[in-house]
mmCIF file of C-alpha atoms in Angstrom:
data_model
loop_
_atom_site.group_PDB
_atom_site.id
_atom_site.type_symbol
_atom_site.label_atom_id
_atom_site.label_comp_id
_atom_site.label_asym_id
_atom_site.label_seq_id
_atom_site.Cartn_x
_atom_site.Cartn_y
_atom_site.Cartn_z
ATOM 1 C CA MET A 1 23.375 -2.690 14.811
ATOM 2 C CA ARG A 2 23.594 -4.932 17.905
ATOM 3 C CA LEU A 3 21.983 -7.771 15.974
ATOM 4 C CA PHE A 4 24.404 -7.278 13.095
ATOM 5 C CA SER A 5 27.384 -7.337 15.474
ATOM 6 C CA LYS A 6 26.210 -10.691 16.873
ATOM 7 C CA LEU A 7 26.427 -12.319 13.454
ATOM 8 C CA SER A 8 29.451 -14.342 12.466
ATOM 9 C CA LEU A 9 32.141 -12.811 10.269
ATOM 10 C CA LEU A 10 30.947 -14.915 7.335
ATOM 11 C CA GLU A 11 27.336 -13.798 7.734
ATOM 12 C CA ARG A 12 28.320 -10.124 8.013
ATOM 13 C CA TYR A 13 30.518 -10.437 4.931
ATOM 14 C CA ILE A 14 27.806 -11.977 2.740
ATOM 15 C CA ILE A 15 25.127 -9.532 3.934
ATOM 16 C CA THR A 16 27.494 -6.615 3.230
ATOM 17 C CA GLU A 17 28.075 -7.989 -0.272
ATOM 18 C CA LEU A 18 24.293 -8.177 -0.795
ATOM 19 C CA ILE A 19 23.526 -4.623 0.298
ATOM 20 C CA SER A 20 25.101 -2.694 -2.610
ATOM 21 C CA PRO A 21 23.443 -4.614 -5.489
ATOM 22 C CA PHE A 22 20.186 -4.685 -3.511
ATOM 23 C CA LEU A 23 20.060 -0.889 -3.051
ATOM 24 C CA PHE A 24 21.143 -0.230 -6.627
ATOM 25 C CA GLY A 25 18.630 -2.743 -7.977
ATOM 26 C CA LEU A 26 15.832 -1.345 -5.819
ATOM 27 C CA ALA A 27 16.393 2.189 -7.128
ATOM 28 C CA ALA A 28 16.696 1.029 -10.737
ATOM 29 C CA CYS A 29 13.693 -1.333 -10.646
ATOM 30 C CA THR A 30 11.501 1.241 -8.899
ATOM 31 C CA ILE A 31 12.314 3.916 -11.486
ATOM 32 C CA VAL A 32 11.800 1.568 -14.433
ATOM 33 C CA SER A 33 8.540 0.123 -13.081
ATOM 34 C CA GLU A 34 7.147 3.593 -12.345
ATOM 35 C CA LEU A 35 8.131 4.838 -15.805
ATOM 36 C CA ILE A 36 6.395 1.881 -17.416
ATOM 37 C CA GLY A 37 3.511 1.848 -14.940
ATOM 38 C CA ILE A 38 2.244 5.417 -14.944
ATOM 39 C CA SER A 39 4.709 7.909 -16.472
ATOM 40 C CA PHE A 40 3.659 7.330 -20.091
ATOM 41 C CA GLU A 41 -0.004 7.561 -19.104
ATOM 42 C CA GLN A 42 0.636 10.731 -17.079
ATOM 43 C CA THR A 43 2.456 12.315 -20.038
ATOM 44 C CA ARG A 44 -0.542 11.592 -22.249
ATOM 45 C CA PHE A 45 -2.851 13.194 -19.672
ATOM 46 C CA ILE A 46 -0.611 16.283 -19.495
ATOM 47 C CA VAL A 47 -0.616 16.670 -23.283
ATOM 48 C CA ASN A 48 -4.207 15.691 -24.084
ATOM 49 C CA ARG A 49 -6.245 16.242 -20.921
ATOM 50 C CA GLY A 50 -4.628 19.303 -19.368
ATOM 51 C CA LEU A 51 -3.231 17.562 -16.292
ATOM 52 C CA THR A 52 -0.853 19.944 -14.526
ATOM 53 C CA ILE A 53 2.764 18.945 -13.984
ATOM 54 C CA SER A 54 2.488 19.594 -10.239
ATOM 55 C CA THR A 55 -0.504 17.214 -9.981
ATOM 56 C CA SER A 56 1.344 14.602 -12.034
ATOM 57 C CA LEU A 57 4.382 14.831 -9.725
ATOM 58 C CA TYR A 58 2.114 14.507 -6.680
ATOM 59 C CA ILE A 59 0.502 11.367 -8.146
ATOM 60 C CA HIS A 60 3.972 9.962 -8.871
ATOM 61 C CA ALA A 61 4.949 10.516 -5.240
ATOM 62 C CA LEU A 62 1.768 8.795 -4.044
ATOM 63 C CA LYS A 63 2.318 5.795 -6.327
ATOM 64 C CA LEU A 64 5.983 5.473 -5.364
ATOM 65 C CA PRO A 65 5.297 3.134 -2.372
ATOM 66 C CA ALA A 66 3.401 0.702 -4.613
ATOM 67 C CA PHE A 67 6.265 0.578 -7.108
ATOM 68 C CA ILE A 68 8.845 0.145 -4.346
ATOM 69 C CA ALA A 69 6.847 -2.841 -3.091
ATOM 70 C CA LEU A 70 6.652 -4.181 -6.647
ATOM 71 C CA ALA A 71 10.430 -3.840 -7.043
ATOM 72 C CA LEU A 72 11.440 -5.578 -3.799
ATOM 73 C CA PRO A 73 11.072 -9.235 -4.933
ATOM 74 C CA ILE A 74 12.737 -8.430 -8.273
ATOM 75 C CA THR A 75 15.623 -6.731 -6.476
ATOM 76 C CA ILE A 76 16.126 -9.653 -4.081
ATOM 77 C CA LEU A 77 16.337 -12.050 -7.018
ATOM 78 C CA MET A 78 18.829 -9.921 -8.929
ATOM 79 C CA ALA A 79 20.972 -9.162 -5.856
ATOM 80 C CA THR A 80 21.320 -12.819 -4.818
ATOM 81 C CA ILE A 81 22.181 -14.010 -8.343
ATOM 82 C CA PHE A 82 24.749 -11.227 -8.719
ATOM 83 C CA THR A 83 26.301 -11.597 -5.244
ATOM 84 C CA TYR A 84 26.689 -15.362 -5.213
ATOM 85 C CA GLY A 85 27.770 -15.343 -8.849
ATOM 86 C CA LYS A 86 30.480 -12.815 -7.944
ATOM 87 C CA LEU A 87 31.639 -14.941 -4.987
ATOM 88 C CA SER A 88 31.765 -17.968 -7.273
ATOM 89 C CA ARG A 89 33.806 -16.194 -9.963
ATOM 90 C CA LYS A 90 36.322 -15.013 -7.363
ATOM 91 C CA SER A 91 36.672 -18.621 -6.139
ATOM 92 C CA GLU A 92 35.444 -17.586 -2.686
ATOM 93 C CA ILE A 93 32.792 -20.323 -2.704
ATOM 94 C CA VAL A 94 35.555 -22.912 -3.247
ATOM 95 C CA ALA A 95 37.569 -21.332 -0.430
ATOM 96 C CA PHE A 96 34.625 -21.465 1.953
ATOM 97 C CA GLN A 97 33.976 -25.102 1.086
ATOM 98 C CA SER A 98 37.632 -25.957 1.744
ATOM 99 C CA TYR A 99 37.006 -24.868 5.336
ATOM 100 C CA GLY A 100 34.060 -27.239 5.577
ATOM 101 C CA ILE A 101 31.318 -24.626 5.043
ATOM 102 C CA SER A 102 28.438 -26.096 3.045
ATOM 103 C CA LEU A 103 26.450 -24.326 0.332
ATOM 104 C CA TYR A 104 23.412 -24.487 2.617
ATOM 105 C CA ARG A 105 25.298 -22.539 5.257
ATOM 106 C CA LEU A 106 26.394 -19.945 2.708
ATOM 107 C CA ILE A 107 22.871 -19.012 1.604
ATOM 108 C CA ILE A 108 21.478 -18.601 5.133
ATOM 109 C CA PRO A 109 22.435 -14.879 5.300
ATOM 110 C CA ALA A 110 20.518 -14.224 2.060
ATOM 111 C CA LEU A 111 17.473 -16.132 3.286
ATOM 112 C CA ALA A 112 17.522 -14.339 6.643
ATOM 113 C CA THR A 113 17.783 -10.980 4.887
ATOM 114 C CA SER A 114 14.895 -11.906 2.579
ATOM 115 C CA LEU A 115 12.689 -12.773 5.563
ATOM 116 C CA ILE A 116 13.309 -9.291 6.987
ATOM 117 C CA VAL A 117 12.468 -7.778 3.578
ATOM 118 C CA THR A 118 9.335 -9.974 3.428
ATOM 119 C CA PHE A 119 8.144 -8.651 6.782
ATOM 120 C CA ILE A 120 8.912 -5.034 5.797
ATOM 121 C CA MET A 121 7.117 -5.478 2.475
ATOM 122 C CA PHE A 122 4.040 -6.927 4.178
ATOM 123 C CA LEU A 123 3.822 -3.966 6.580
ATOM 124 C CA PHE A 124 4.538 -1.547 3.726
ATOM 125 C CA ASN A 125 1.715 -3.043 1.649
ATOM 126 C CA GLU A 126 -0.711 -2.860 4.567
ATOM 127 C CA ILE A 127 0.080 0.507 6.150
ATOM 128 C CA ILE A 128 1.376 2.758 3.377
ATOM 129 C CA VAL A 129 0.395 1.439 -0.062
ATOM 130 C CA PRO A 130 -3.465 1.206 0.226
ATOM 131 C CA PRO A 131 -4.086 4.796 1.446
ATOM 132 C CA ALA A 132 -1.482 6.121 -1.006
ATOM 133 C CA ASN A 133 -3.171 4.279 -3.895
ATOM 134 C CA TYR A 134 -6.554 5.645 -2.836
ATOM 135 C CA GLU A 135 -5.280 9.232 -2.597
ATOM 136 C CA ALA A 136 -3.573 8.903 -5.993
ATOM 137 C CA ALA A 137 -6.787 7.621 -7.601
ATOM 138 C CA ILE A 138 -8.907 10.371 -6.034
ATOM 139 C CA THR A 139 -6.405 13.059 -7.071
ATOM 140 C CA LEU A 140 -6.359 11.869 -10.683
ATOM 141 C CA GLU A 141 -10.141 11.561 -10.822
ATOM 142 C CA LYS A 142 -10.606 15.103 -9.519
ATOM 143 C CA ALA A 143 -8.050 16.434 -12.001
ATOM 144 C CA MET A 144 -9.957 14.673 -14.805
ATOM 145 C CA ASN A 145 -13.279 16.030 -13.471
ATOM 146 C CA VAL A 146 -14.413 12.515 -12.643
ATOM 147 C CA ASN A 147 -15.413 12.803 -9.010
ATOM 148 C CA ARG A 148 -15.752 9.444 -7.327
ATOM 149 C CA VAL A 149 -18.972 9.226 -5.363
ATOM 150 C CA PRO A 150 -18.521 7.849 -1.835
ATOM 151 C CA HIS A 151 -21.085 5.124 -2.504
ATOM 152 C CA GLN A 152 -22.882 3.181 -5.203
ATOM 153 C CA THR A 153 -25.734 5.285 -6.596
ATOM 154 C CA HIS A 154 -27.795 2.886 -8.738
ATOM 155 C CA ASP A 155 -28.939 -0.723 -8.909
ATOM 156 C CA ILE A 156 -28.269 -2.033 -5.421
ATOM 157 C CA ILE A 157 -28.860 -5.798 -5.545
ATOM 158 C CA PHE A 158 -28.624 -8.131 -2.571
ATOM 159 C CA SER A 159 -29.620 -11.791 -2.273
ATOM 160 C CA GLU A 160 -29.632 -13.727 0.991
ATOM 161 C CA PHE A 161 -29.786 -17.504 1.236
ATOM 162 C CA SER A 162 -30.942 -19.717 4.068
ATOM 163 C CA GLN A 163 -27.269 -20.389 4.876
ATOM 164 C CA ASN A 164 -24.834 -17.517 5.529
ATOM 165 C CA ASN A 165 -21.896 -18.918 3.575
ATOM 166 C CA TYR A 166 -22.221 -18.452 -0.164
ATOM 167 C CA THR A 167 -21.210 -22.059 -0.897
ATOM 168 C CA ASP A 168 -23.995 -23.401 1.316
ATOM 169 C CA LYS A 169 -26.675 -22.420 -1.130
ATOM 170 C CA LEU A 170 -25.648 -25.459 -3.157
ATOM 171 C CA THR A 171 -26.412 -27.860 -0.312
ATOM 172 C CA PRO A 172 -29.731 -29.739 -0.100
ATOM 173 C CA GLY A 173 -32.444 -27.883 1.781
ATOM 174 C CA SER A 174 -31.010 -24.384 1.328
ATOM 175 C CA TYR A 175 -33.028 -21.766 -0.539
ATOM 176 C CA LEU A 176 -33.158 -18.109 -1.470
ATOM 177 C CA LYS A 177 -34.647 -16.122 1.436
ATOM 178 C CA VAL A 178 -34.492 -12.495 0.316
ATOM 179 C CA LEU A 179 -33.923 -10.646 -2.951
ATOM 180 C CA PHE A 180 -33.449 -6.905 -2.411
ATOM 181 C CA TYR A 181 -33.297 -4.380 -5.261
ATOM 182 C CA ALA A 182 -33.068 -0.592 -4.989
ATOM 183 C CA GLU A 183 -33.011 1.533 -8.116
ATOM 184 C CA LYS A 184 -31.213 4.449 -6.410
ATOM 185 C CA PHE A 185 -29.156 5.165 -3.295
ATOM 186 C CA THR A 186 -28.593 8.674 -1.945
ATOM 187 C CA GLY A 187 -25.973 7.775 0.628
ATOM 188 C CA GLU A 188 -28.419 7.145 3.477
ATOM 189 C CA GLU A 189 -31.718 6.272 1.797
ATOM 190 C CA MET A 190 -32.623 3.541 -0.683
ATOM 191 C CA GLN A 191 -35.208 4.554 -3.290
ATOM 192 C CA GLU A 192 -37.601 2.694 -5.605
ATOM 193 C CA ILE A 193 -37.267 -0.638 -3.820
ATOM 194 C CA THR A 194 -38.510 -4.088 -4.738
ATOM 195 C CA LEU A 195 -38.197 -6.741 -2.045
ATOM 196 C CA LEU A 196 -38.963 -10.431 -2.610
ATOM 197 C CA ILE A 197 -39.229 -12.686 0.459
ATOM 198 C CA PHE A 198 -39.149 -16.470 0.042
ATOM 199 C CA ASN A 199 -39.667 -19.563 2.160
ATOM 200 C CA GLN A 200 -38.930 -23.198 1.378
ATOM 201 C CA GLN A 201 -42.087 -23.473 -0.714
ATOM 202 C CA GLY A 202 -41.221 -20.477 -2.890
ATOM 203 C CA LEU A 203 -42.119 -16.780 -3.131
ATOM 204 C CA LYS A 204 -43.998 -15.618 -0.035
ATOM 205 C CA GLU A 205 -44.202 -11.786 -0.178
ATOM 206 C CA ILE A 206 -43.553 -8.920 -2.572
ATOM 207 C CA ILE A 207 -42.911 -5.471 -1.132
ATOM 208 C CA LYS A 208 -42.609 -2.368 -3.287
ATOM 209 C CA SER A 209 -41.646 0.856 -1.571
ATOM 210 C CA ASP A 210 -40.732 4.425 -2.509
ATOM 211 C CA SER A 211 -37.849 4.546 -0.031
ATOM 212 C CA ALA A 212 -36.203 2.780 2.903
ATOM 213 C CA LYS A 213 -33.687 3.692 5.584
ATOM 214 C CA TRP A 214 -31.663 1.642 8.020
ATOM 215 C CA ASN A 215 -32.446 2.408 11.666
ATOM 216 C CA HIS A 216 -29.008 2.353 13.298
ATOM 217 C CA LYS A 217 -30.338 2.324 16.856
ATOM 218 C CA GLN A 218 -33.003 -0.363 16.498
ATOM 219 C CA LYS A 219 -31.145 -2.344 13.801
ATOM 220 C CA TYR A 220 -33.949 -2.763 11.284
ATOM 221 C CA TRP A 221 -35.152 -1.328 7.957
ATOM 222 C CA VAL A 222 -37.994 1.189 7.764
ATOM 223 C CA PHE A 223 -39.814 1.159 4.414
ATOM 224 C CA ASN A 224 -41.914 4.204 3.445
ATOM 225 C CA GLN A 225 -44.948 4.584 1.150
ATOM 226 C CA GLY A 226 -45.414 1.176 -0.398
ATOM 227 C CA VAL A 227 -47.470 -1.922 -1.051
ATOM 228 C CA LYS A 228 -47.086 -5.368 0.514
ATOM 229 C CA THR A 229 -48.477 -8.294 -1.494
ATOM 230 C CA LEU A 230 -48.870 -11.832 -0.125
ATOM 231 C CA ILE A 231 -48.400 -14.764 -2.484
ATOM 232 C CA ASN A 232 -50.733 -17.774 -2.248
ATOM 233 C CA PRO A 233 -49.310 -21.322 -2.036
ATOM 234 C CA ASP A 234 -50.361 -21.923 -5.658
ATOM 235 C CA GLY A 235 -48.303 -18.922 -6.791
ATOM 236 C CA SER A 236 -51.187 -16.549 -7.400
ATOM 237 C CA TYR A 237 -51.385 -13.050 -5.925
ATOM 238 C CA GLY A 238 -53.162 -12.870 -2.576
ATOM 239 C CA THR A 239 -54.082 -9.871 -0.468
ATOM 240 C CA PHE A 240 -52.152 -6.654 -0.750
ATOM 241 C CA THR A 241 -51.805 -3.880 1.811
ATOM 242 C CA LYS A 242 -50.739 -0.286 1.392
ATOM 243 C CA PHE A 243 -48.532 1.127 4.119
ATOM 244 C CA GLU A 244 -47.085 4.448 5.197
ATOM 245 C CA LYS A 245 -44.272 2.839 7.186
ATOM 246 C CA LEU A 246 -43.214 -0.776 7.487
ATOM 247 C CA SER A 247 -40.444 -2.047 9.767
ATOM 248 C CA LEU A 248 -38.632 -5.255 8.747
ATOM 249 C CA ASN A 249 -35.908 -7.180 10.512
ATOM 250 C CA LEU A 250 -33.590 -7.648 7.521
ATOM 251 C CA SER A 251 -29.816 -7.664 7.211
ATOM 252 C CA ARG A 252 -28.069 -4.279 6.830
ATOM 253 C CA THR A 253 -25.820 -5.839 4.166
ATOM 254 C CA PRO A 254 -27.453 -3.882 1.280
ATOM 255 C CA LEU A 255 -26.330 -0.670 3.016
ATOM 256 C CA ASP A 256 -22.798 -1.999 3.512
ATOM 257 C CA LEU A 257 -22.621 -3.076 -0.120
ATOM 258 C CA ALA A 258 -23.800 0.284 -1.402
ATOM 259 C CA LYS A 259 -21.405 2.325 0.754
ATOM 260 C CA HIS A 260 -18.293 0.537 -0.471
ATOM 261 C CA ASN A 261 -16.181 2.540 -2.958
ATOM 262 C CA PHE A 262 -12.681 1.064 -2.588
ATOM 263 C CA ASP A 263 -10.760 -0.865 -5.194
ATOM 264 C CA ASN A 264 -9.049 -4.067 -3.962
ATOM 265 C CA ARG A 265 -5.678 -2.273 -4.225
ATOM 266 C CA GLU A 266 -6.977 0.472 -1.921
ATOM 267 C CA MET A 267 -7.849 -1.823 1.003
ATOM 268 C CA ASN A 268 -5.580 -3.243 3.673
ATOM 269 C CA ILE A 269 -6.041 -6.818 4.785
ATOM 270 C CA PHE A 270 -8.454 -5.978 7.623
ATOM 271 C CA GLN A 271 -10.691 -3.956 5.286
ATOM 272 C CA ALA A 272 -10.534 -6.776 2.737
ATOM 273 C CA TYR A 273 -11.635 -9.393 5.273
ATOM 274 C CA LYS A 274 -14.492 -7.124 6.387
ATOM 275 C CA ARG A 275 -15.556 -6.683 2.773
ATOM 276 C CA LEU A 276 -15.337 -10.442 2.231
ATOM 277 C CA SER A 277 -17.659 -11.122 5.166
ATOM 278 C CA ILE A 278 -20.218 -8.815 3.534
ATOM 279 C CA LEU A 279 -19.855 -10.339 0.069
ATOM 280 C CA LYS A 280 -20.299 -13.865 1.435
ATOM 281 C CA LYS A 281 -23.861 -12.935 2.363
ATOM 282 C CA THR A 282 -24.708 -11.977 -1.215
ATOM 283 C CA GLY A 283 -23.972 -15.168 -3.146
ATOM 284 C CA ASP A 284 -21.862 -13.218 -5.691
ATOM 285 C CA GLU A 285 -19.312 -15.981 -6.204
ATOM 286 C CA GLN A 286 -17.241 -14.144 -8.829
ATOM 287 C CA SER A 287 -16.707 -11.085 -6.628
ATOM 288 C CA ILE A 288 -16.001 -13.302 -3.634
ATOM 289 C CA ARG A 289 -13.339 -15.295 -5.458
ATOM 290 C CA LYS A 290 -11.677 -12.132 -6.801
ATOM 291 C CA LEU A 291 -11.449 -10.712 -3.298
ATOM 292 C CA GLU A 292 -10.202 -14.024 -1.871
ATOM 293 C CA VAL A 293 -7.459 -14.024 -4.510
ATOM 294 C CA SER A 294 -6.558 -10.445 -3.554
ATOM 295 C CA ILE A 295 -6.362 -11.392 0.138
ATOM 296 C CA GLN A 296 -4.142 -14.404 -0.519
ATOM 297 C CA GLU A 297 -1.872 -12.252 -2.693
ATOM 298 C CA LYS A 298 -1.315 -9.946 0.277
ATOM 299 C CA TYR A 299 0.499 -12.887 1.900
ATOM 300 C CA ALA A 300 1.970 -14.605 -1.167
ATOM 301 C CA ILE A 301 3.553 -11.600 -2.887
ATOM 302 C CA PRO A 302 5.686 -10.514 0.105
ATOM 303 C CA PHE A 303 6.686 -14.165 0.635
ATOM 304 C CA SER A 304 7.982 -14.217 -2.947
ATOM 305 C CA CYS A 305 10.976 -12.240 -1.586
ATOM 306 C CA PHE A 306 12.035 -15.358 0.325
ATOM 307 C CA VAL A 307 11.330 -17.613 -2.667
ATOM 308 C CA PHE A 308 13.369 -15.400 -5.005
ATOM 309 C CA ALA A 309 16.227 -15.250 -2.472
ATOM 310 C CA LEU A 310 16.302 -19.068 -2.326
ATOM 311 C CA PHE A 311 16.049 -19.388 -6.107
ATOM 312 C CA GLY A 312 18.577 -16.634 -6.812
ATOM 313 C CA SER A 313 21.084 -17.949 -4.258
ATOM 314 C CA ALA A 314 20.837 -21.511 -5.583
ATOM 315 C CA LEU A 315 21.227 -20.258 -9.144
ATOM 316 C CA GLY A 316 24.085 -17.849 -8.476
ATOM 317 C CA ILE A 317 26.182 -19.975 -6.126
ATOM 318 C CA ASN A 318 28.533 -22.367 -7.897
ATOM 319 C CA PRO A 319 31.487 -24.437 -6.719
ATOM 320 C CA GLN A 320 32.968 -24.149 -10.241
ATOM 321 C CA PRO A 321 34.550 -20.685 -10.613
ATOM 322 C CA LYS A 322 34.581 -20.813 -14.431
ATOM 323 C CA VAL A 323 30.783 -20.903 -14.610
ATOM 324 C CA GLN A 324 29.489 -17.353 -15.058
ATOM 325 C CA ASN A 325 25.915 -16.069 -14.837
ATOM 326 C CA ASN A 326 24.402 -13.009 -16.431
ATOM 327 C CA ALA A 327 22.419 -11.747 -13.434
ATOM 328 C CA PHE A 328 20.280 -9.312 -15.406
ATOM 329 C CA GLY A 329 19.421 -11.706 -18.238
ATOM 330 C CA ILE A 330 18.630 -14.596 -15.903
ATOM 331 C CA THR A 331 16.469 -12.305 -13.738
ATOM 332 C CA ILE A 332 14.391 -11.273 -16.767
ATOM 333 C CA ILE A 333 13.834 -14.892 -17.811
ATOM 334 C CA ILE A 334 12.879 -16.018 -14.292
ATOM 335 C CA LEU A 335 10.525 -13.080 -13.772
ATOM 336 C CA PHE A 336 8.831 -13.670 -17.124
ATOM 337 C CA GLY A 337 8.225 -17.332 -16.252
ATOM 338 C CA TYR A 338 7.133 -16.528 -12.698
ATOM 339 C CA TYR A 339 4.599 -13.862 -13.671
ATOM 340 C CA MET A 340 3.252 -15.924 -16.575
ATOM 341 C CA ILE A 341 2.593 -18.828 -14.187
ATOM 342 C CA ARG A 342 1.114 -16.422 -11.649
ATOM 343 C CA MET A 343 -1.206 -14.842 -14.232
ATOM 344 C CA VAL A 344 -2.489 -18.215 -15.468
ATOM 345 C CA ALA A 345 -2.798 -19.735 -11.988
ATOM 346 C CA THR A 346 -4.656 -16.764 -10.465
ATOM 347 C CA GLY A 347 -6.931 -16.711 -13.507
ATOM 348 C CA LEU A 348 -7.777 -20.380 -12.953
ATOM 349 C CA GLY A 349 -8.300 -19.714 -9.239
ATOM 350 C CA THR A 350 -10.604 -16.773 -9.897
ATOM 351 C CA ALA A 351 -12.586 -18.841 -12.400
ATOM 352 C CA GLY A 352 -13.010 -21.609 -9.814
ATOM 353 C CA ILE A 353 -11.161 -24.223 -11.889
ATOM 354 C CA ILE A 354 -8.573 -24.710 -9.144
ATOM 355 C CA SER A 355 -8.621 -23.692 -5.491
ATOM 356 C CA ILE A 356 -7.763 -20.130 -4.457
ATOM 357 C CA PHE A 357 -4.752 -21.409 -2.494
ATOM 358 C CA TRP A 358 -3.187 -23.196 -5.460
ATOM 359 C CA GLY A 359 -4.062 -20.339 -7.794
ATOM 360 C CA VAL A 360 -2.131 -17.824 -5.697
ATOM 361 C CA TRP A 361 0.632 -19.924 -4.121
ATOM 362 C CA LEU A 362 1.572 -22.181 -7.059
ATOM 363 C CA PRO A 363 4.300 -19.808 -8.421
ATOM 364 C CA ASN A 364 5.928 -19.597 -4.966
ATOM 365 C CA ILE A 365 5.746 -23.350 -4.451
ATOM 366 C CA LEU A 366 7.286 -24.036 -7.869
ATOM 367 C CA GLY A 367 9.986 -21.405 -7.336
ATOM 368 C CA ALA A 368 10.950 -22.763 -3.916
ATOM 369 C CA SER A 369 10.954 -26.360 -5.219
ATOM 370 C CA ILE A 370 13.210 -25.533 -8.166
ATOM 371 C CA GLY A 371 15.513 -23.526 -5.888
ATOM 372 C CA CYS A 372 15.841 -26.455 -3.461
ATOM 373 C CA PHE A 373 16.477 -28.848 -6.356
ATOM 374 C CA LEU A 374 19.290 -26.661 -7.756
ATOM 375 C CA LEU A 375 20.890 -26.254 -4.349
ATOM 376 C CA VAL A 376 20.826 -29.986 -3.594
ATOM 377 C CA ARG A 377 22.219 -30.790 -7.047
ATOM 378 C CA LYS A 378 25.121 -28.342 -6.642
ATOM 379 C CA SER A 379 25.872 -29.663 -3.172
ATOM 380 C CA LEU A 380 26.432 -33.219 -4.374
#
């Protein structure tokens, strides 16, 4: 309230005009997006799969934060187009300009408000949405008798290169060091393991073991009941040795990979970065790029509130009172174009055709550029 009281009369007036359409739009967009997003699916589960109404309502409540976050950029866009369009129709924009107030000055309250919404959305997406999404998924899976195991149970595959970063394996002199495969994982113990160890000349050792566990205190793997085979320089099999126990100083990354059971939407940014550091040791470029896209979206999507505020303000504001805008229709068209560009660009980024940055941020950059162009053109 103190901050609001320090604003100029003009700023308070415009922000007050923005609040009503923003709150109405947020409620409407949240309800519509949730109806489209999960309500039809939940109804089908109630009818065909025996999902109880109380469980369905609980899942709706858990998914509500995600749909509120989804609705925020849309609401900002609609509210700014409507508010500045209304001020234009009532000739208030012309009146403000007659007092020497520029169009740039008039949209500052909307941009400042959008920055606050951007910050709130970022915190919302990091603190509330991931655990709520996880709880909603677990609740639905239990109701459908599909219990999610807390770890991967089969086919644990890990490859380590001579360089830590996954892109470095393409550089001259780098080579595959370790290929780890476990047929089963119990949660603590790997079973039916095949381990290939390489050097610069090629395959050096083959180790087959019934089981292996990570020693948390000593930080190494202990393999049980197996056979170690040395490979000769010419590629033929050399001596082999049976062992009861064999300790090896290998990375614990296979354990970290196997224990992960979160979807990208169920991780906050710190968990995502931790997961990324693990994936970069595996050489799985597709999974790495998908996660890098997800991380960048955690920044880009909240920032779209600012972009939509700039675009909506520039589109809605007009020195000519006779020009009228249909806020709802224009919002639909802009959103369709924005999300089409976003879908194509992120797809190209994930495929490695363009960089991750351009794949995620291109829609925001285009939106901000068009908004600036419209504003400059109307100011002339």
